[in-house]
XYZ file of C-alpha atoms in Angstrom:
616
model
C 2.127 -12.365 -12.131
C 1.637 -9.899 -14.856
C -1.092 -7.100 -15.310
C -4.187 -8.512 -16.957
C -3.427 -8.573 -21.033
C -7.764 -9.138 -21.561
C -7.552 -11.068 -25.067
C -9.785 -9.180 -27.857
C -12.650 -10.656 -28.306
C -14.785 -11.391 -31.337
C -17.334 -8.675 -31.957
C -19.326 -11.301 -33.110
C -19.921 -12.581 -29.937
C -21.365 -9.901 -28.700
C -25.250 -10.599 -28.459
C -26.673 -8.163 -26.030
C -28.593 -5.644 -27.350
C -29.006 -2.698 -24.930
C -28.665 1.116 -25.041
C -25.976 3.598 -22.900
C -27.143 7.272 -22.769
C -29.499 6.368 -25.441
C -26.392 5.162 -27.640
C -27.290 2.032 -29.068
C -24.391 -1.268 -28.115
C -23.870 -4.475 -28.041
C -22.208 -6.326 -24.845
C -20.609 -9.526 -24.180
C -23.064 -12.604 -22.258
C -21.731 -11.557 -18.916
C -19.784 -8.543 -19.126
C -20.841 -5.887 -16.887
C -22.455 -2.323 -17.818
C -18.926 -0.830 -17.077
C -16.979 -2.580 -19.380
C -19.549 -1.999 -22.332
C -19.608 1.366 -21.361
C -15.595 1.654 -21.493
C -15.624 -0.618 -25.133
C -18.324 2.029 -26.284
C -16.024 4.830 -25.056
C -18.631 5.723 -21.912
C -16.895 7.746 -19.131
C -18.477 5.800 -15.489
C -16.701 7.014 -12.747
C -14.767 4.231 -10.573
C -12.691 4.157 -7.640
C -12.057 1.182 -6.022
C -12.143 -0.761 -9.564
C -8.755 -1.341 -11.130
C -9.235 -3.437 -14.011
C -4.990 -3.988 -14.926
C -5.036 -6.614 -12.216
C -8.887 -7.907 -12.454
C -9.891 -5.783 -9.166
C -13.749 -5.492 -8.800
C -14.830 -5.292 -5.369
C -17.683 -2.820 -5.407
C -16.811 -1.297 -2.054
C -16.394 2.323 -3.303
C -20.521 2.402 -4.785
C -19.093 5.478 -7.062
C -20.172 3.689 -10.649
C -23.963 4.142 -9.385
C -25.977 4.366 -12.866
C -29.502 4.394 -13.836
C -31.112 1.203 -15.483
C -34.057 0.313 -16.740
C -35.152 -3.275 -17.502
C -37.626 -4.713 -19.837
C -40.621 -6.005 -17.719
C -40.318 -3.064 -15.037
C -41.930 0.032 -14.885
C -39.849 1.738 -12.936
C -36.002 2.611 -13.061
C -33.048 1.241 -10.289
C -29.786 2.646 -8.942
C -27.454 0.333 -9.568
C -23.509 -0.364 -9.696
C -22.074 -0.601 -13.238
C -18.864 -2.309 -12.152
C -20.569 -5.500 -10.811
C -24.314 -5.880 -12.794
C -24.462 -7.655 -16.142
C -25.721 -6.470 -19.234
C -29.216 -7.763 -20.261
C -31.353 -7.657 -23.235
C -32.933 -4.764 -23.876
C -31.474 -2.802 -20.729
C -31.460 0.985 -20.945
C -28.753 2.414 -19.066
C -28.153 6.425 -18.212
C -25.100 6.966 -16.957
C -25.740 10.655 -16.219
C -29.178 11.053 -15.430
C -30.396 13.642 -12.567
C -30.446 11.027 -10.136
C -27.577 8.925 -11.287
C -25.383 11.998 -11.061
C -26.644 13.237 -7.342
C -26.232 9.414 -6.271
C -22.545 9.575 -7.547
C -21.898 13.181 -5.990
C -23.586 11.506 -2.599
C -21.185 8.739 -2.625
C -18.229 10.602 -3.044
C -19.592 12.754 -0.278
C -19.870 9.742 1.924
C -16.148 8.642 1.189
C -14.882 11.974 2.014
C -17.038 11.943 5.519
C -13.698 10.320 7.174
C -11.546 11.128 4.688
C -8.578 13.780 6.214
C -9.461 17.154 3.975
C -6.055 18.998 4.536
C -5.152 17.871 0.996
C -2.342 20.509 0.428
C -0.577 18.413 2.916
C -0.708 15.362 1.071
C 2.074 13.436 -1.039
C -0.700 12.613 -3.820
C -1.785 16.757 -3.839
C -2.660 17.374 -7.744
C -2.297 13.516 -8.364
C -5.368 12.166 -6.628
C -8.113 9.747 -7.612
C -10.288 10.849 -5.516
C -9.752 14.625 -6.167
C -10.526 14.074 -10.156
C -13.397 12.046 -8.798
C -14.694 15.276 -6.424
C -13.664 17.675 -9.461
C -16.073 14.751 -11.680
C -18.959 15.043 -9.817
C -18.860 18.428 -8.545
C -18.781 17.820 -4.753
C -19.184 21.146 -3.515
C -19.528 20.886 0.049
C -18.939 17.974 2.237
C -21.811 17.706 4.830
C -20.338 14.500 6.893
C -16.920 15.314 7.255
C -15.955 14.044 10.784
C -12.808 15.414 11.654
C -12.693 13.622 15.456
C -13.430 10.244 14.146
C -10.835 10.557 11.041
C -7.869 11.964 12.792
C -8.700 8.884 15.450
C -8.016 6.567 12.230
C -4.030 4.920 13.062
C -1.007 6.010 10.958
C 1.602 3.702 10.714
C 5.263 4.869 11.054
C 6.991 1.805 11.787
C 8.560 1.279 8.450
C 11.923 2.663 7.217
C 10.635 2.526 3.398
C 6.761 3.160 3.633
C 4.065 4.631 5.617
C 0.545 3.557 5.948
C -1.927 6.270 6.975
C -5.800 5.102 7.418
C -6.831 9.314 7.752
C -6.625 8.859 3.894
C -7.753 5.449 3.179
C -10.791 4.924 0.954
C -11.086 0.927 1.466
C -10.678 0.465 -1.998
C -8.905 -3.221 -1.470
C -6.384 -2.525 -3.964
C -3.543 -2.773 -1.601
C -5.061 -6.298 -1.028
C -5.571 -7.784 -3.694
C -2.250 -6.679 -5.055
C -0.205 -8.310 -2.673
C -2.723 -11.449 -1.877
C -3.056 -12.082 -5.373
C -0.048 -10.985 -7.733
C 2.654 -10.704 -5.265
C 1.625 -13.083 -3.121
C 2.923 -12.225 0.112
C -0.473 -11.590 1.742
C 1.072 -8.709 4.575
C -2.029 -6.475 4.344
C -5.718 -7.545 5.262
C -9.268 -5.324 6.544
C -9.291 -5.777 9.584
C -12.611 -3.863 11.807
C -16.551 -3.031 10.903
C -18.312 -0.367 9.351
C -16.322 2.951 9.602
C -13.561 1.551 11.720
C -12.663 -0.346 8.767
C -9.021 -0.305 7.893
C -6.570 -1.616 5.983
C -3.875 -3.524 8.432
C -0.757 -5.592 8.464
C -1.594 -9.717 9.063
C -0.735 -10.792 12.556
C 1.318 -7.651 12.701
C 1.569 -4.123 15.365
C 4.534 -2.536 13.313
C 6.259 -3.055 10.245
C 9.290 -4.990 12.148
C 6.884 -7.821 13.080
C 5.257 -8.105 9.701
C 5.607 -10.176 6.944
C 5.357 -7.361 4.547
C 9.104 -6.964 1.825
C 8.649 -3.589 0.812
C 8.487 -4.090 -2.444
C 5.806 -1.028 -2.971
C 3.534 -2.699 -4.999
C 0.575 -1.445 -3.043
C 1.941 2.291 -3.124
C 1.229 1.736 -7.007
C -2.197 1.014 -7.106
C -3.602 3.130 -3.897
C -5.691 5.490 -5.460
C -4.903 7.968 -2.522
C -2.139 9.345 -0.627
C -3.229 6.756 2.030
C -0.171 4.213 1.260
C 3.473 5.848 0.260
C 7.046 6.004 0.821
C 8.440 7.634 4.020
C 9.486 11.189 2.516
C 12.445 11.988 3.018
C 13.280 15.592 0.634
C 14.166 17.330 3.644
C 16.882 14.839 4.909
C 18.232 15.309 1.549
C 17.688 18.820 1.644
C 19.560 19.610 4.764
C 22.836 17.665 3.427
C 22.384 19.120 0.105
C 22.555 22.773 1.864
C 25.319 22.203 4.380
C 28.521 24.047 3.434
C 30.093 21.412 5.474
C 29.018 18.225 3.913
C 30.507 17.105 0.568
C 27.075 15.155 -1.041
C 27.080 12.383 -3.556
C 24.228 11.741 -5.563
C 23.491 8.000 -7.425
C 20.900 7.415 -9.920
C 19.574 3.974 -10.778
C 19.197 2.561 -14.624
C 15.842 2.505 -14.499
C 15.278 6.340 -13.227
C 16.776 7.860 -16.117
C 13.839 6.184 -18.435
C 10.912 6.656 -16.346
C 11.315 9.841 -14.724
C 10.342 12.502 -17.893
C 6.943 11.648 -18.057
C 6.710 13.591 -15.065
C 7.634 16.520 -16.505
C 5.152 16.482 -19.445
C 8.018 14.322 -21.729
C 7.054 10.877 -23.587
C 7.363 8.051 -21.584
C 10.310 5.862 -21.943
C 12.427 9.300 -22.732
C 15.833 8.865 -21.628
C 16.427 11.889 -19.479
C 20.113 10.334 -18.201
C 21.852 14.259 -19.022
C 18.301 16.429 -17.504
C 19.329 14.078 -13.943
C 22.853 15.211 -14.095
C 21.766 18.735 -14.451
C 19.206 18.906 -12.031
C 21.354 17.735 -9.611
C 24.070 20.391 -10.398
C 21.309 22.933 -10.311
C 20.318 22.076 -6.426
C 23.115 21.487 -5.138
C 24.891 18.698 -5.508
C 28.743 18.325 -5.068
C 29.468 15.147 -7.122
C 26.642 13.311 -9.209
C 27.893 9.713 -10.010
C 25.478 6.874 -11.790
C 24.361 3.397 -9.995
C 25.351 1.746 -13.642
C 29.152 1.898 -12.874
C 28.459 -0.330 -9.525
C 26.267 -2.926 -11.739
C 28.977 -3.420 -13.690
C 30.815 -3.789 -10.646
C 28.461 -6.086 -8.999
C 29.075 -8.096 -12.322
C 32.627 -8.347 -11.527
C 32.238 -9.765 -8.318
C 28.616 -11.810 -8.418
C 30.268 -13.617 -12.068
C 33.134 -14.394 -10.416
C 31.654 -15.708 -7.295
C 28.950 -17.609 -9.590
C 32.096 -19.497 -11.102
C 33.376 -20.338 -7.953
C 30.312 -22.065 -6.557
C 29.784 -23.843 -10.172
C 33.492 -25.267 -9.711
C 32.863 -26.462 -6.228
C 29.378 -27.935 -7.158
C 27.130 -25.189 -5.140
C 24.036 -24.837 -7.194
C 21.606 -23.096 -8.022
C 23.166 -19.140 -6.653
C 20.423 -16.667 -6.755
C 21.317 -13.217 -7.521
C 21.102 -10.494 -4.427
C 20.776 -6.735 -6.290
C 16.934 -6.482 -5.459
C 16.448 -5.749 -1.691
C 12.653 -6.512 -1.570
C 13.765 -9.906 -3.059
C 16.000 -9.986 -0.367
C 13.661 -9.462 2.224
C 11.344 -12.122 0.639
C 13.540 -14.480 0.935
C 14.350 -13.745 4.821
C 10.975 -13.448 5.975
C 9.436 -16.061 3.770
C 12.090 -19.038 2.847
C 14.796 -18.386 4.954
C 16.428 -21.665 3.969
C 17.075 -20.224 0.608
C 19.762 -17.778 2.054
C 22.686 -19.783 1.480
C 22.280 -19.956 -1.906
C 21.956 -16.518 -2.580
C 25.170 -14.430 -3.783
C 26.484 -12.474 -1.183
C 27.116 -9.686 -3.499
C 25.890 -6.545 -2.086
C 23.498 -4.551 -4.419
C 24.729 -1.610 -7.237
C 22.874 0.724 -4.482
C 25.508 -0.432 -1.338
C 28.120 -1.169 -3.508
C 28.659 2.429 -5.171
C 27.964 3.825 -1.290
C 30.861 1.825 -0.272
C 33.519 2.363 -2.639
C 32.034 6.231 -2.543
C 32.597 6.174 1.127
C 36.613 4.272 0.605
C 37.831 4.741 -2.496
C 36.343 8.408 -3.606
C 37.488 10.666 -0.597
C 41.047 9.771 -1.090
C 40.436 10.447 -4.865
C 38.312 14.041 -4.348
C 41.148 14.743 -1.273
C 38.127 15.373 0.920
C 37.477 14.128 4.723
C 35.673 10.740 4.340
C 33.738 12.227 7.350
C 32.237 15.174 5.241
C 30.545 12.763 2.549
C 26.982 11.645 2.467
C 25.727 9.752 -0.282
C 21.919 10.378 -1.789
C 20.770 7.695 -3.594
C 17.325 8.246 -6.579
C 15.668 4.974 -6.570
C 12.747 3.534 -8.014
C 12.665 1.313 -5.246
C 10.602 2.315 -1.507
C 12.827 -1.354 -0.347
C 15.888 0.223 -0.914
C 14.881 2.616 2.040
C 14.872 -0.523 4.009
C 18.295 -2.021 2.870
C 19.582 1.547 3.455
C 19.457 0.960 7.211
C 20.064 -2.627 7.179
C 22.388 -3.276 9.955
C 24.405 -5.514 8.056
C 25.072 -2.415 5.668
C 25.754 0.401 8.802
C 29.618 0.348 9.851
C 30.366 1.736 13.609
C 26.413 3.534 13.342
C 27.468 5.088 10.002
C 25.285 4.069 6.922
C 26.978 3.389 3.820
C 23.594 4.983 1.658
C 22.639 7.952 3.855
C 19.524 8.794 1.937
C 17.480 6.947 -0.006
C 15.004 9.266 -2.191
C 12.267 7.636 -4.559
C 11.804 8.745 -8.220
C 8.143 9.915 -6.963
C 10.170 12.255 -4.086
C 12.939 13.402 -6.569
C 9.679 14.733 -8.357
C 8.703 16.651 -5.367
C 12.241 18.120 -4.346
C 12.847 19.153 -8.258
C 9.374 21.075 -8.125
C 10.291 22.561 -4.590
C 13.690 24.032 -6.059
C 11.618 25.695 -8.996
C 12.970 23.202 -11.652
C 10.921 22.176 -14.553
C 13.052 19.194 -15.647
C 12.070 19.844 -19.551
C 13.450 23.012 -19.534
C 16.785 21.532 -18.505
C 19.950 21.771 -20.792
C 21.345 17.898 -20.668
C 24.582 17.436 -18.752
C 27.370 14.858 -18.844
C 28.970 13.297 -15.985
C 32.424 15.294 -15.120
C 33.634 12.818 -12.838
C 36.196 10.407 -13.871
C 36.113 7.714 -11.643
C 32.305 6.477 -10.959
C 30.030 7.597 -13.374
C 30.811 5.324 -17.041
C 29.321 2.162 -17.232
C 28.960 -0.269 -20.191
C 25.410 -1.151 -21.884
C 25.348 -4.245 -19.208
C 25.004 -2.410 -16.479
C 21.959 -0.172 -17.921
C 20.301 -3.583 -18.363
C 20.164 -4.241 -15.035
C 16.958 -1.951 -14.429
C 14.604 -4.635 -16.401
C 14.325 -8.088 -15.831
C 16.357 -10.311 -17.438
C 18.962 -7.617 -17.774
C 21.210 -9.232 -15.288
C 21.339 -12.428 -16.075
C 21.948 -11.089 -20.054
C 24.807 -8.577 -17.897
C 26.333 -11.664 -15.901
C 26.635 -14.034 -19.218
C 28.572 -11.460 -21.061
C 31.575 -11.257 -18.676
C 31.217 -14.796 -17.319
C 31.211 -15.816 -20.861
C 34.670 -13.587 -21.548
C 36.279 -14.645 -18.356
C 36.312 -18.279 -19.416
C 36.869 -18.058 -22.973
C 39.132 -15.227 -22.939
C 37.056 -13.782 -25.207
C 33.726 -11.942 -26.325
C 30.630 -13.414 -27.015
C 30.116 -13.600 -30.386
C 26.282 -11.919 -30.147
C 25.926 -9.777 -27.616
C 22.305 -9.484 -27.255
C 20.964 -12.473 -25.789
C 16.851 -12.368 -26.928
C 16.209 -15.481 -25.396
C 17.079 -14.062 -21.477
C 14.365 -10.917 -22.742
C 10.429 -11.490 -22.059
C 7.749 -10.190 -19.844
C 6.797 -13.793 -18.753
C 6.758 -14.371 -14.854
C 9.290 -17.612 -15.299
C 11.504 -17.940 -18.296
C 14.523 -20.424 -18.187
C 16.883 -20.695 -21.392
C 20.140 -22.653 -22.060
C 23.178 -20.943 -22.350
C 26.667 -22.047 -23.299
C 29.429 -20.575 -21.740
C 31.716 -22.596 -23.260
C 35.497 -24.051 -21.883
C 35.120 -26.138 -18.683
C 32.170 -24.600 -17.734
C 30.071 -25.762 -20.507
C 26.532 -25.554 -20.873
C 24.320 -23.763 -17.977
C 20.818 -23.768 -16.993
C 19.183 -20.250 -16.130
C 15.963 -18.548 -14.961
C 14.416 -14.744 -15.139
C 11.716 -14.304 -12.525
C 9.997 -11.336 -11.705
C 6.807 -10.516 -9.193
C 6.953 -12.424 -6.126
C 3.974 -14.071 -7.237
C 5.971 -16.549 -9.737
C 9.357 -16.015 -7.595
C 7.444 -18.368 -4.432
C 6.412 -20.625 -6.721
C 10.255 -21.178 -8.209
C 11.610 -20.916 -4.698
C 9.258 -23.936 -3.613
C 10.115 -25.771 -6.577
C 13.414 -25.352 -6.030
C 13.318 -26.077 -2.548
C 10.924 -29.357 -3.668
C 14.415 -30.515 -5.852
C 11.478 -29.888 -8.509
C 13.906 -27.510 -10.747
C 17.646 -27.809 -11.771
C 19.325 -24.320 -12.728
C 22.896 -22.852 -11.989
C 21.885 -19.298 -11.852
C 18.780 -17.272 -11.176
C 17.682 -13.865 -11.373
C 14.855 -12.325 -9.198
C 13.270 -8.975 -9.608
C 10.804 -8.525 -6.557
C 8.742 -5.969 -8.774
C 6.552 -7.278 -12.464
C 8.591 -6.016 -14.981
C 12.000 -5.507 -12.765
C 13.095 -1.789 -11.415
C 11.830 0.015 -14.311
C 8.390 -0.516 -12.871
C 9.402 -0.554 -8.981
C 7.722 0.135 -6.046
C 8.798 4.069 -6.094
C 8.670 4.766 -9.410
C 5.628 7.012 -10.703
C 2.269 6.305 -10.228
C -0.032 5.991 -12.543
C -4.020 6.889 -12.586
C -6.582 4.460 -12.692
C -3.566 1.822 -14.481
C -1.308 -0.351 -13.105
C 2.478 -0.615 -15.165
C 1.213 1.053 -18.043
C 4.508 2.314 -19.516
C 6.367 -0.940 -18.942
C 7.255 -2.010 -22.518
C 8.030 1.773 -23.579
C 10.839 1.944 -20.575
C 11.953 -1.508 -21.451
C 12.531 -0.326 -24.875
C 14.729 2.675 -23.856
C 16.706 0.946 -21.810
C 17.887 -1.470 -24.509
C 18.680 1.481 -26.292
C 20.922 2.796 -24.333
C 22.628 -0.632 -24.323
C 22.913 -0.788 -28.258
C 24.304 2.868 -28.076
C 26.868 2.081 -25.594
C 30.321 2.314 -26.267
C 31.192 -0.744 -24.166
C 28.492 -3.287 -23.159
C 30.782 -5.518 -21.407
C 31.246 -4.629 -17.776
C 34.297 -5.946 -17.456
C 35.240 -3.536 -20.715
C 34.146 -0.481 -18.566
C 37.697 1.576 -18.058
C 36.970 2.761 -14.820
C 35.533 -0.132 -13.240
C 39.218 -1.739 -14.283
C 40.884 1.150 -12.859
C 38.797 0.536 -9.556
C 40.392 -2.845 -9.432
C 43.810 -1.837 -10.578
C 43.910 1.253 -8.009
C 42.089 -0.177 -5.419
C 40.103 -3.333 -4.920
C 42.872 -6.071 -6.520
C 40.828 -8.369 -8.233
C 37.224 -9.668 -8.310
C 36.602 -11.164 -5.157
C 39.649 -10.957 -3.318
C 40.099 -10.033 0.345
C 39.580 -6.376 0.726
C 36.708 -6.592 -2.577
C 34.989 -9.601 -0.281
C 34.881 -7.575 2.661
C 33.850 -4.246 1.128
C 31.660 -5.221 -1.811
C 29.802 -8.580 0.060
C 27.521 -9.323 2.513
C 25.499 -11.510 4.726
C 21.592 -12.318 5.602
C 19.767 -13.090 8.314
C 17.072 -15.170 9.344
C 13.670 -13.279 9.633
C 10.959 -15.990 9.606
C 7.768 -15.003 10.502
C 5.129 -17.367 11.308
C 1.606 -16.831 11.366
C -1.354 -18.019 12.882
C -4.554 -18.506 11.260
C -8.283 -18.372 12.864
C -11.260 -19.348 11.470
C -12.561 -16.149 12.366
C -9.867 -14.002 10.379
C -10.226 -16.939 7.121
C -13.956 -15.850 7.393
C -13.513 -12.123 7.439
C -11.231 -12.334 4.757
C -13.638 -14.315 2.294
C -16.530 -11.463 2.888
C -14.359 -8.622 3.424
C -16.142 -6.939 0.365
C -19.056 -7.662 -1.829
C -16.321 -10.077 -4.059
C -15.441 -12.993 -2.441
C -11.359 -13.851 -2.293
């Protein structure tokens, strides 16, 4: 499922006469003070609201206004994000006592809320800071520091960490993965202020049925949910005189990364990457776009082997919360997905084999950094399937939001940058296919190209196929690939939401495809689970980074990934052929069985119906 897209409405409709701040509007029959204020370009303050994904508990009290009704002589207090507009109604959203009953609130949030904010991941990029800043809290009268440090922390995740010292209750984190994703791993669990945000039926992360996909690290107003930071890992390799370190940067990274830094968003910062990374540090920067048009060497060729041997539908394996999804939740789906590692472990590996002997440097000496916008590729980092003899093949996995941080720790202002081409010549060209891959749709469009070539023995005749491109949750389209392969049925889904519902119908025998392409995040890895977070918004810059990374594919010199010169010189030199022995056991791998079943009370079903003043 998609952010909400609210359809405009006819201004005719609106019938309500009333007055904000002694402004004179008109609302909608049932639309609430807030959004009549926001149409009428009214500032209320909000905090647990997040109106992108239709998220209106009331919990946080912070959009207190003052109202007064025909009939009553006297004015109430009363939440804008949750009370309808009425006839006549006289609202003041910054009276005297509106405004002390907003600073109050925020005071009360902040009572067990940890104050050592420097410390903080979300420092300068807070909610609830603007919020303090908004009302003027000058002074907080309640803090309890006993009773806030006693809130739990939760370390038990490779990719993410959950600390309640900094949790607001909000109920963003739940409702984003109840009701987009689907997955339904967090819930409130407790009373009154030992209220907390928890995993279902779960201690730790291991036992949980949560996929990392970082969904809730998006919309958590606070520095209460985030990735597991990990600058200083990368730090202490990057400064090692005896480590040789190899930094990878995904497709989408390079488009949603400048914004950061005060640039337009969708900028393609590819060259300001390469030279920030020269500037810290690094030894050899090489880009995660040469291994996707690797992994389209070997997932198109294995694709073609299962069609020929009647093994359908194969599901595409390059998105590691999709991969967790599908371990946890529908295990029995596993044999059907390619066993094709992801552009991530794939570039680690052939860093790791093929590189050392190329750089002449001890194969011991190199660590490999990865820049994701991914927290799940943290997880697949130390998946044990992907860790040879207690060696990782990714060492570090670092977040666009922590790349961020370790830029501004080094004094580097990424605008101010000089861009930088790649100088190696062995992993770092890659065709316009393989910058697709950071939206969704963009590998399926990647795979048809060469699958297309490989059994005509020749190019498609348009390149850009518009009818794989979309935003909706499910598309399917028909494509011809021509020779004995003929026509094939394929499907784009993205958000986990619309993925379980194609996974049951597939599972059902409900839906015939050959091919499918999951994205565990809305919108694919240009809008993933570490990427940067956005204020009060959730996947606002979506369309603008899908733009720029089609760009870069129409300005490629090659757009074929089986046209990409060194990728063919990795086979020549190296690997053989597409799938062949030492490419199957280097560049493939295997899943595991993770089911999790859980048990449901009418207690906990009750809890979670009137865990806030909206019902789920």
């Amino acid at each position: 499922m998609c952010p909400s897209d609210h359809p405009i409405r006819d201004p005719a409709e609106a019938t309500v006469s009333l007055s904000i701040n002694g402004t004179a509007c008109m609302g909608f029959p049932n639309e609430t003070i807030l959004a009549c204020a926001r149409r009428h370009d009214i500032y209320v303050p909000t905090l647990c609201e997040l109106d992108d994904i239709d998220h209106i508990p009331g919990t946080c009290r912070v959009c207190v206004v003052e109202i007064l009704q025909e009939g009553r002589d006297a004015p109430q207090i009363v939440t804008a994000c949750n009370t309808p507009v009425r006839e006549g109604l006289e609202v003041q959203t910054r009276s005297k006592r509106a405004r002390d009953m907003q600073r109050l609130q925020v005071e009360l949030l902040m009572a067990d809320h940890l104050q050592d904010c420097a410390t903080c991941i979300r420092h300068g990029d807070c909610e609830l800071q603007d919020l303090a800043q908004f009302v003027g809290l000058r002074e907080n009268r309640f803090f309890d520091r006993a009773r806030t440090e006693a809130r739990p922390i939760d370390l038990s995740s490779p990719a993410m960490v959950r600390d309640m010292t900094r949790c607001v209750r909000c109920q963003r984190c739940v409702a984003i993965c109840r009701h987009h994703q689907e997955v339904d791993a967090l819930v409130m669990e407790g009373t009154g202020l030992d209220r907390v945000v928890a995993l279902r039926d779960a201690d730790d992360y291991a036992d949980s049925i949560c996929v990392s996909c970082g969904q809730c690290v998006l919309v958590c107003p606070t520095g209460a949910l985030g990735e597991r930071d990990e600058t200083d890992r990368a730090l202490d390799m990057i400064c090692d005189p005896d480590l040789v370190t190899v930094v990878q940067f995904a497709p989408a990274v390079r488009v949603a990364f400048g914004e950061e830094f005060g640039m337009a968003p969708g900028t393609n910062v590819e060259g300001q990457i390469v030279a920030a990374c020269r500037k810290i540090g690094i030894d050899v920067v090489l880009d995660t776009n040469f291994a996707a048009d690797v992994v389209i060497m070997e997932e198109g060729t294995e694709l073609l082997t299962r069609l020929k041997e009647g093994r359908r539908p194969i599901f595409t394996s390059c998105c590691p919360g999709w991969i967790n999804f599908a371990e946890i939740h529908f295990p029995e789906i596993l044999p059907l997905l390619s066993s094709t590692k992801s552009p991530q472990q794939v570039l680690s590996t052939v860093a790791k084999t093929w590189l050392p002997e190329k750089l002449r440097v001890d194969p011991e000496r190199l660590r490999v950094i990865s820049i994701m916008p991914c927290v799940a590729k943290k997880d697949e980092a130390v998946r044990p399937q992907l860790t040879h003899d207690g060696v990782p093949e990714t060492d570090v996995v670092l977040t666009t939001r922590e790349f961020a941080r370790l830029l501004r720790r080094e004094g580097i202002d990424l605008k101010d940058l000089e861009p930088s081409g790649f100088d190696s010549p062995w992993m770092s060209e890659y065709s316009g296919a393989g910058a697709i891959f950071g939206t969704t749709g963009g590998v399926m469009e990647a795979a048809v190209r060469t699958i297309y070539a490989i059994v005509n023995g020749r190019e498609l005749d348009r390149i850009e196929l518009t009818q794989l491109r979309g935003f909706e949750g499910i598309r399917e389209a028909r494509v011809d690939l021509g020779g004995a392969v003929g026509e094939v049925k394929v499907a784009m889904v993205h958000g986990l939401g619309d993925t379980r519902k194609l996974v049951e119908k597939v599972l059902a025998g409900e839906a015939d495809y050959d091919f499918i392409e999951v994205m565990a995040c809305p919108g694919g890895c240009v809008d993933g689970g570490g990427s940067l977070r956005s204020k009060k918004a959730y996947l606002p810059l979506a369309q603008k980074r899908r733009e720029t990374i089609y760009a870069v594919d129409r300005n490629a010199r090659v757009r074929q990934s089986h046209n990409n010169p060194q990728v063919q010189a990795l086979y020549r030199e190296f690997l053989g052929a597409p799938n062949s022995e030492l490419a199957h056991r280097l560049l493939h791998t295997s899943y595991e069985d993770r089911r999790r079943e859980l048990t449901h009370t009418v207690k906990k079903i009750w809890d979670d119906i009137t865990m806030s003043t909206m019902v789920y």
